[in-house]
Amino acid sequence: MTPESHAPTGTDGPRLEPPPGCPAHGLGPGGLHRLHESEDLGALYEKLREEHGPVAPVLLHDDVPIWIVLGHTENLHMVRSPSQFCRDSRIWTPLREGLVKPDHPLMPHIAWQPIASHAEGDEHKRLRGAVMGAISTIDFRSLRRYINRSTQAIVNRFCERGEADLVSQFTEHLPMAVMCEILGMPDEYNDRLVEAARDALKGTETAIASHAYVMEALSRLTALRRAQPEEDLASYLITHPARLTDDEVREHLRLVLFAAYEATTNLLSNVLLTVLIDPRFRAQLNGGQMTVPEAVEQSLWNEPPFSTVFAYFAKQETELGGQRIRRGDGLLFAPLPANVDPRVRPDLKASMQGNRSHLAFGGGPHECPGQDIGRSIADVGVDALLLRLPDVELDCDQEDLRWTSSIASRHLVELPVQFSPKPPQDVSETPHHKVMPAQRSDWQISISQPEPQPAPAAAQPQPQPEPQPEPAFAQPQPVAVPPPPAAAEPVRPRGVWQRLLLWWRGH
């Protein structure tokens, strides 16, 4: 695919070139926009939508051409049409023609790997079946308890200071701690692993080295669990009837670790930010009109963890969104612009509560298999943090918040907050607002004494002795009971004449 091939089919409109006097920053051959040079991808996506419609031509690093799919309907069609589009980059024309170098910053995401998300047909069923089978062994009730304990342990590190940066001290650590536990590598969890995972996902100059560091840790885990299986996801992948090789196990562990970590880190940050800066959002949470899981889904609409996903490839010549797509063309699956498609959300301020048709987790045969893990981390983590620090507030002006953006995602740099200092909490306890009262140790069951009824004047009760303490299960003491009143004579009903006289006299 060449830049010229991006021209809309059947039109003779003007060439995509910058107007006279316009700076060429961010523009490449043919006037196409370089995604990696954009300072505001959200604004660029809307500009591309206005100029080209739901599918637009753009450039990656080294001016490699690719399509970006902006429309909600077009994205769904692409991911749900395996006969037309696949994830196998080996058919990508720029790669086959040598335009994509081995050291390309996005190569870790684009290069074909022996993983389910790049496979098709029976091979896809075999590999995805192993991943889904391993994930199905997760006890989510136990997982949610572990997430809560991990949240308490992380909050304990800063709760006494009354201030914190929730990104560097919370949202970047909780997902990695939980994922390392799920995979079976809790001993590997440290700040270096967090930094390496983030760097590998940013597509920086050191991304390849960071990626190698993480893969080294996963290789050690694979070899260890091959020799000594345990109750963890790595062991279940190894022992699954699909008989995955060590390379396949390691690559799927990488996929689960990277995808869940990056997605959940961004999701946690986005939900907490919305709670802190939107009084209506927080009021709905505090008032019970919205639950934390519903707040998470709203955030998945407004700010999906991944802006775009690399990538789909055309298996045949076709048309998508009014554009002519040639065989071998690459296309970016783009949840961020798809979720704000005016045809789906004409009013971006309208609540999407109860609506899960967002594209944050993809769709079709390659829909994210670990989305329930990410949702659990976000649901429990946010809920436990807000319960532990109910008065947490943003400690800077909203305009001072900074973001780092890549083609793949937008990441909040820091989220400074302040709150009333709290004492550390036992990580085995459930978070709560106050200490429960101590239980009575001398609790016993006894029969209550009936209250004595007032006696008639003619029969005064005899003076009673001073009450003595009774043992448990004591029998009730007899009390004076007044005699029943004398039976009254039955009242005969009045006749018609008597009732008429009473009525006449005003009774």
Coordinates of N, CA, C and O in Angstrom, one line a residue, residues 12-140:
D12 N -12.2 12.8 -7.9 CA -11.1 13.6 -8.5 C -10.9 14.8 -7.7 O -10.6 15.9 -8.2
G13 N -11.0 14.7 -6.3 CA -10.9 15.9 -5.5 C -9.4 16.3 -5.4 O -8.5 15.7 -6.0
P14 N -9.2 17.4 -4.7 CA -7.8 18.0 -4.6 C -6.9 17.0 -3.8 O -7.3 16.2 -3.0
R15 N -5.6 17.1 -4.1 CA -4.7 16.2 -3.5 C -4.5 16.6 -2.0 O -4.7 17.8 -1.7
L16 N -4.2 15.6 -1.2 CA -4.0 15.9 0.2 C -2.7 16.6 0.5 O -1.7 15.9 0.9
E17 N -2.6 17.9 0.3 CA -1.4 18.6 0.6 C -1.7 19.8 1.5 O -2.8 20.3 1.4
P18 N -0.8 20.2 2.3 CA -1.0 21.4 3.2 C -1.2 22.6 2.3 O -0.6 22.8 1.3
P19 N -2.1 23.5 2.7 CA -2.3 24.8 2.0 C -1.1 25.7 2.1 O -0.3 25.5 3.0
P20 N -0.9 26.6 1.2 CA 0.2 27.5 1.2 C 0.3 28.2 2.5 O -0.7 28.7 3.1
G21 N 1.5 28.3 3.1 CA 1.8 29.0 4.3 C 1.5 28.1 5.6 O 1.8 28.6 6.7
C22 N 0.9 26.9 5.4 CA 0.7 26.1 6.5 C 1.9 25.3 6.9 O 2.5 24.7 6.1
P23 N 2.3 25.2 8.2 CA 3.4 24.5 8.6 C 3.2 23.0 8.3 O 2.1 22.5 8.5
A24 N 4.3 22.3 7.9 CA 4.1 20.9 7.5 C 4.4 19.9 8.6 O 4.4 18.7 8.4
H25 N 4.5 20.5 9.9 CA 4.7 19.5 11.0 C 3.5 18.6 11.1 O 2.3 19.0 11.1
G26 N 3.8 17.3 11.2 CA 2.8 16.3 11.3 C 2.3 15.8 10.0 O 1.5 14.9 10.0
L27 N 2.8 16.3 8.9 CA 2.4 15.8 7.6 C 3.5 15.1 6.9 O 4.7 15.5 7.0
G28 N 3.2 14.1 6.2 CA 4.2 13.3 5.4 C 3.9 13.3 3.9 O 3.2 14.2 3.4
P29 N 4.4 12.3 3.2 CA 4.2 12.2 1.8 C 2.7 12.2 1.5 O 1.9 11.6 2.1
G30 N 2.3 13.0 0.4 CA 0.9 13.1 0.0 C 0.1 13.9 1.0 O -1.1 13.9 0.9
G31 N 0.7 14.6 1.9 CA 0.0 15.4 2.9 C -0.7 14.6 3.9 O -1.6 15.1 4.6
L32 N -0.3 13.3 4.1 CA -1.0 12.5 5.1 C -0.4 12.8 6.5 O 0.7 13.2 6.7
H33 N -1.3 12.7 7.5 CA -0.9 13.0 8.9 C -0.1 11.8 9.5 O -0.4 10.7 9.4
R34 N 1.0 12.2 10.2 CA 1.8 11.3 11.0 C 1.2 11.2 12.4 O 1.2 12.1 13.1
L35 N 0.6 10.0 12.7 CA 0.0 9.8 14.0 C 0.9 10.1 15.1 O 0.5 10.7 16.2
H36 N 2.1 9.6 15.0 CA 3.1 9.6 16.1 C 3.6 11.0 16.4 O 4.2 11.3 17.5
E37 N 3.3 12.0 15.5 CA 3.7 13.4 15.8 C 2.6 14.3 16.2 O 2.8 15.4 16.5
S38 N 1.4 13.7 16.3 CA 0.3 14.5 16.7 C 0.3 14.8 18.2 O 0.6 13.9 19.0
E39 N 0.1 16.0 18.6 CA 0.0 16.4 20.0 C -1.4 16.2 20.6 O -1.5 16.3 21.8
D40 N -2.4 16.1 19.8 CA -3.7 15.9 20.3 C -4.4 14.9 19.3 O -5.1 15.3 18.3
L41 N -4.3 13.6 19.6 CA -4.9 12.6 18.7 C -6.4 12.7 18.6 O -7.0 12.4 17.6
G42 N -7.0 13.0 19.8 CA -8.5 13.1 19.7 C -8.9 14.2 18.7 O -9.9 13.9 18.0
A43 N -8.3 15.3 18.7 CA -8.7 16.4 17.8 C -8.3 15.9 16.3 O -9.1 16.2 15.4
L44 N -7.2 15.2 16.2 CA -6.8 14.8 14.9 C -7.8 13.8 14.3 O -8.2 13.8 13.1
Y45 N -8.3 12.9 15.2 CA -9.3 11.9 14.7 C -10.5 12.6 14.2 O -11.1 12.2 13.2
E46 N -11.0 13.6 14.9 CA -12.2 14.4 14.4 C -11.9 15.1 13.1 O -12.8 15.2 12.3
K47 N -10.7 15.6 13.0 CA -10.4 16.3 11.7 C -10.3 15.3 10.6 O -10.9 15.5 9.5
L48 N -9.8 14.1 10.8 CA -9.7 13.0 9.8 C -11.2 12.6 9.5 O -11.5 12.3 8.3
R49 N -12.0 12.5 10.5 CA -13.4 12.1 10.2 C -14.1 13.1 9.3 O -14.9 12.7 8.4
E50 N -13.8 14.4 9.6 CA -14.5 15.4 8.8 C -14.0 15.4 7.3 O -14.7 15.6 6.4
E51 N -12.7 15.1 7.1 CA -12.1 15.1 5.8 C -12.3 13.9 5.0 O -12.5 13.9 3.8
H52 N -12.3 12.7 5.7 CA -12.3 11.4 4.9 C -13.5 10.5 5.3 O -13.7 9.5 4.6
G53 N -14.2 10.8 6.3 CA -15.3 9.9 6.7 C -14.8 8.9 7.7 O -13.8 9.1 8.5
P54 N -15.5 7.8 7.8 CA -15.2 6.8 8.9 C -13.9 6.0 8.7 O -13.5 5.3 9.7
V55 N -13.3 6.1 7.6 CA -12.0 5.4 7.4 C -11.0 6.4 6.7 O -11.4 7.0 5.7
A56 N -9.8 6.6 7.3 CA -8.9 7.7 6.9 C -7.5 7.1 6.7 O -7.1 6.3 7.4
P57 N -6.8 7.7 5.7 CA -5.4 7.3 5.5 C -4.5 8.1 6.4 O -4.6 9.3 6.6
V58 N -3.5 7.4 7.0 CA -2.5 8.1 7.9 C -1.1 7.4 7.7 O -1.0 6.5 7.0
L59 N -0.2 7.9 8.5 CA 1.2 7.4 8.4 C 1.7 7.0 9.8 O 1.3 7.7 10.8
L60 N 2.4 5.9 9.9 CA 3.1 5.5 11.2 C 4.5 6.0 11.1 O 4.9 6.8 10.2
H61 N 5.4 5.6 12.1 CA 6.8 5.9 12.1 C 7.4 5.5 10.8 O 7.0 4.5 10.1
D62 N 8.4 6.2 10.4 CA 9.1 6.0 9.1 C 8.2 6.1 7.9 O 8.4 5.6 6.8
D63 N 7.1 6.9 8.1 CA 6.1 7.2 7.0 C 5.6 5.9 6.4 O 5.3 5.8 5.2
V64 N 5.3 4.9 7.2 CA 4.7 3.7 6.8 C 3.2 3.9 6.7 O 2.5 4.3 7.7
P65 N 2.5 3.7 5.5 CA 1.1 4.1 5.4 C 0.2 3.0 6.0 O 0.5 1.8 6.0
I66 N -0.9 3.5 6.5 CA -1.9 2.6 7.1 C -3.2 3.3 7.2 O -3.3 4.5 7.1
W67 N -4.3 2.6 7.3 CA -5.7 3.2 7.4 C -6.0 3.2 8.9 O -5.6 2.3 9.6
I68 N -6.8 4.2 9.3 CA -7.3 4.2 10.7 C -8.8 4.2 10.6 O -9.4 5.0 9.8
V69 N -9.5 3.3 11.2 CA -10.9 3.1 11.2 C -11.6 3.9 12.3 O -11.3 3.6 13.5
L70 N -12.3 4.9 12.0 CA -12.9 5.9 12.9 C -14.3 5.6 13.3 O -14.7 6.0 14.4
G71 N -15.0 4.9 12.5 CA -16.5 4.7 12.7 C -16.8 3.5 13.6 O -16.1 2.5 13.5
H72 N -17.8 3.6 14.4 CA -18.2 2.5 15.3 C -18.6 1.3 14.4 O -18.2 0.2 14.7
T73 N -19.5 1.6 13.5 CA -20.0 0.5 12.6 C -18.9 -0.2 11.8 O -18.8 -1.4 11.7
E74 N -18.0 0.6 11.3 CA -16.9 0.1 10.4 C -15.9 -0.7 11.3 O -15.4 -1.7 10.8
N75 N -15.7 -0.3 12.5 CA -14.8 -1.1 13.3 C -15.4 -2.4 13.7 O -14.7 -3.4 13.6
L76 N -16.7 -2.4 14.0 CA -17.4 -3.7 14.3 C -17.4 -4.6 13.1 O -17.1 -5.8 13.2
H77 N -17.6 -4.0 11.9 CA -17.6 -4.9 10.7 C -16.2 -5.5 10.5 O -16.1 -6.7 10.1
M78 N -15.2 -4.7 10.7 CA -13.8 -5.2 10.5 C -13.5 -6.4 11.4 O -13.0 -7.4 11.0
V79 N -13.8 -6.2 12.7 CA -13.4 -7.2 13.7 C -14.3 -8.4 13.6 O -13.9 -9.5 14.1
R80 N -15.5 -8.3 13.0 CA -16.4 -9.4 12.9 C -16.4 -10.1 11.5 O -17.2 -10.9 11.3
S81 N -15.4 -9.7 10.7 CA -15.4 -10.3 9.3 C -14.1 -11.0 9.1 O -13.2 -10.5 8.4
P82 N -13.8 -12.1 9.7 CA -12.5 -12.8 9.5 C -12.3 -13.3 8.1 O -11.1 -13.6 7.8
S83 N -13.3 -13.3 7.3 CA -13.1 -13.7 5.9 C -12.5 -12.6 5.1 O -11.9 -12.8 4.0
Q84 N -12.6 -11.4 5.6 CA -12.0 -10.2 4.9 C -10.8 -9.6 5.6 O -9.9 -9.1 4.9
F85 N -10.8 -9.7 6.9 CA -9.7 -9.0 7.6 C -9.1 -10.0 8.7 O -9.8 -10.8 9.3
C86 N -7.8 -10.0 8.8 CA -7.1 -10.9 9.8 C -6.1 -10.1 10.6 O -5.8 -8.9 10.3
R87 N -5.5 -10.8 11.6 CA -4.4 -10.1 12.4 C -3.0 -10.6 12.0 O -2.1 -10.3 12.7
D88 N -2.9 -11.3 10.9 CA -1.6 -11.9 10.5 C -0.9 -10.8 9.7 O -1.1 -10.6 8.5
S89 N 0.2 -10.2 10.3 CA 0.9 -9.1 9.6 C 1.8 -9.6 8.5 O 2.4 -8.8 7.8
R90 N 1.9 -10.9 8.3 CA 2.8 -11.4 7.3 C 2.3 -11.1 5.9 O 3.0 -11.2 4.9
I91 N 1.0 -10.7 5.8 CA 0.4 -10.4 4.5 C 0.5 -8.9 4.3 O 0.0 -8.4 3.3
W92 N 1.0 -8.1 5.2 CA 1.0 -6.6 5.2 C 2.0 -6.2 4.1 O 3.2 -6.5 4.2
T93 N 1.5 -5.5 3.1 CA 2.3 -5.1 2.0 C 3.6 -4.3 2.4 O 4.7 -4.6 1.9
P94 N 3.5 -3.2 3.2 CA 4.7 -2.5 3.6 C 5.8 -3.4 4.3 O 7.0 -3.2 4.1
L95 N 5.3 -4.4 5.0 CA 6.3 -5.3 5.7 C 6.9 -6.2 4.6 O 8.2 -6.5 4.6
R96 N 6.1 -6.7 3.7 CA 6.7 -7.6 2.6 C 7.6 -6.8 1.7 O 8.6 -7.4 1.2
E97 N 7.4 -5.5 1.5 CA 8.2 -4.7 0.6 C 9.4 -4.1 1.3 O 10.2 -3.3 0.7
G98 N 9.6 -4.4 2.6 CA 10.8 -3.9 3.4 C 10.6 -2.5 3.9 O 11.6 -1.9 4.3
L99 N 9.4 -1.9 3.9 CA 9.3 -0.5 4.4 C 9.3 -0.5 5.9 O 9.5 0.5 6.5
V100 N 9.0 -1.6 6.5 CA 9.0 -1.7 8.0 C 10.2 -2.4 8.4 O 10.4 -3.6 8.2
K101 N 11.2 -1.7 9.0 CA 12.5 -2.2 9.4 C 12.3 -3.1 10.7 O 11.4 -2.9 11.5
P102 N 13.3 -4.0 10.9 CA 13.2 -4.8 12.2 C 13.2 -4.0 13.4 O 12.7 -4.4 14.5
D103 N 13.8 -2.8 13.4 CA 13.9 -2.0 14.6 C 12.8 -0.9 14.7 O 12.9 0.0 15.5
H104 N 11.8 -1.1 13.9 CA 10.6 -0.2 13.9 C 10.0 -0.1 15.4 O 9.8 -1.2 16.0
P105 N 9.8 1.1 15.9 CA 9.3 1.1 17.3 C 8.0 0.3 17.6 O 7.8 -0.1 18.7
L106 N 7.2 0.1 16.6 CA 6.0 -0.6 16.8 C 6.1 -2.1 16.4 O 5.1 -2.8 16.4
M107 N 7.3 -2.5 16.1 CA 7.5 -3.9 15.7 C 7.0 -4.9 16.7 O 6.4 -6.0 16.4
P108 N 7.2 -4.7 18.0 CA 6.8 -5.7 19.0 C 5.3 -5.9 19.0 O 4.8 -6.9 19.4
H109 N 4.5 -4.9 18.5 CA 3.0 -5.1 18.4 C 2.6 -5.6 17.0 O 1.5 -6.2 17.0
I110 N 3.4 -5.3 16.0 CA 2.9 -5.6 14.6 C 3.4 -6.9 14.2 O 2.7 -7.7 13.5
A111 N 4.7 -7.3 14.5 CA 5.3 -8.5 14.0 C 4.4 -9.7 14.4 O 3.9 -9.8 15.5
W112 N 4.3 -10.7 13.4 CA 3.6 -11.9 13.7 C 4.2 -12.7 14.8 O 5.4 -12.8 14.9
Q113 N 3.4 -13.3 15.7 CA 3.8 -14.1 16.8 C 2.9 -15.3 16.9 O 1.7 -15.2 16.5
P114 N 3.4 -16.4 17.5 CA 2.6 -17.6 17.7 C 1.6 -17.4 18.8 O 1.6 -18.1 19.8
I115 N 0.6 -16.5 18.7 CA -0.4 -16.2 19.7 C -1.7 -16.2 19.1 O -1.9 -16.1 17.9
A116 N -2.7 -16.4 19.9 CA -4.1 -16.5 19.4 C -4.6 -15.3 18.7 O -5.3 -15.4 17.7
S117 N -4.2 -14.1 19.1 CA -4.6 -12.9 18.4 C -4.1 -12.7 17.0 O -4.5 -11.8 16.3
H118 N -3.1 -13.5 16.6 CA -2.5 -13.4 15.3 C -2.9 -14.6 14.4 O -2.6 -14.7 13.3
A119 N -3.6 -15.6 15.0 CA -3.9 -16.9 14.3 C -5.3 -16.8 13.7 O -6.1 -16.0 14.1
E120 N -5.5 -17.8 12.9 CA -6.8 -18.0 12.2 C -7.3 -19.4 12.2 O -6.4 -20.3 12.4
G121 N -8.5 -19.7 11.9 CA -9.0 -21.0 11.7 C -8.8 -21.9 12.9 O -9.0 -21.6 14.1
D122 N -8.4 -23.2 12.6 CA -8.2 -24.2 13.6 C -7.1 -23.8 14.6 O -7.2 -24.1 15.8
E123 N -6.1 -23.2 14.1 CA -5.0 -22.8 15.0 C -5.4 -21.7 16.0 O -5.0 -21.7 17.1
H124 N -6.3 -20.8 15.5 CA -6.9 -19.8 16.4 C -7.7 -20.5 17.5 O -7.6 -20.2 18.7
K125 N -8.5 -21.5 17.1 CA -9.3 -22.2 18.1 C -8.5 -22.9 19.1 O -8.8 -23.0 20.3
R126 N -7.4 -23.5 18.7 CA -6.5 -24.3 19.6 C -5.9 -23.3 20.6 O -5.9 -23.6 21.8
L127 N -5.3 -22.2 20.1 CA -4.6 -21.3 21.0 C -5.5 -20.5 21.9 O -5.3 -20.4 23.1
R128 N -6.6 -20.0 21.3 CA -7.5 -19.3 22.1 C -8.3 -20.2 23.1 O -8.6 -19.8 24.3
G129 N -8.5 -21.4 22.7 CA -9.1 -22.4 23.6 C -8.2 -22.6 24.9 O -8.8 -22.8 26.0
A130 N -6.9 -22.6 24.7 CA -6.0 -22.8 25.8 C -6.1 -21.6 26.7 O -6.1 -21.7 28.0
V131 N -6.1 -20.4 26.1 CA -6.1 -19.2 26.9 C -7.4 -19.1 27.7 O -7.5 -18.8 28.9
M132 N -8.5 -19.3 27.0 CA -9.9 -19.3 27.7 C -10.0 -20.3 28.7 O -10.6 -20.1 29.8
G133 N -9.4 -21.5 28.4 CA -9.5 -22.6 29.4 C -8.7 -22.2 30.7 O -9.1 -22.5 31.8
A134 N -7.5 -21.6 30.5 CA -6.7 -21.2 31.7 C -7.4 -20.1 32.5 O -7.5 -20.2 33.7
I135 N -8.0 -19.1 31.8 CA -8.7 -18.1 32.5 C -9.9 -18.6 33.2 O -10.3 -18.1 34.3
S136 N -10.6 -19.6 32.6 CA -11.8 -20.1 33.3 C -11.5 -20.8 34.6 O -12.4 -21.0 35.4
T137 N -10.2 -21.1 34.9 CA -9.9 -21.7 36.2 C -9.7 -20.7 37.3 O -9.6 -21.1 38.4
I138 N -9.8 -19.4 36.9 CA -9.6 -18.4 37.9 C -10.9 -18.3 38.8 O -12.0 -18.3 38.3
D139 N -10.7 -18.4 40.1 CA -11.7 -18.2 41.1 C -11.9 -16.7 41.3 O -11.1 -16.1 42.0
F140 N -12.9 -16.1 40.7 CA -13.0 -14.6 40.8 C -13.4 -14.1 42.2 O -13.1 -13.0 42.5

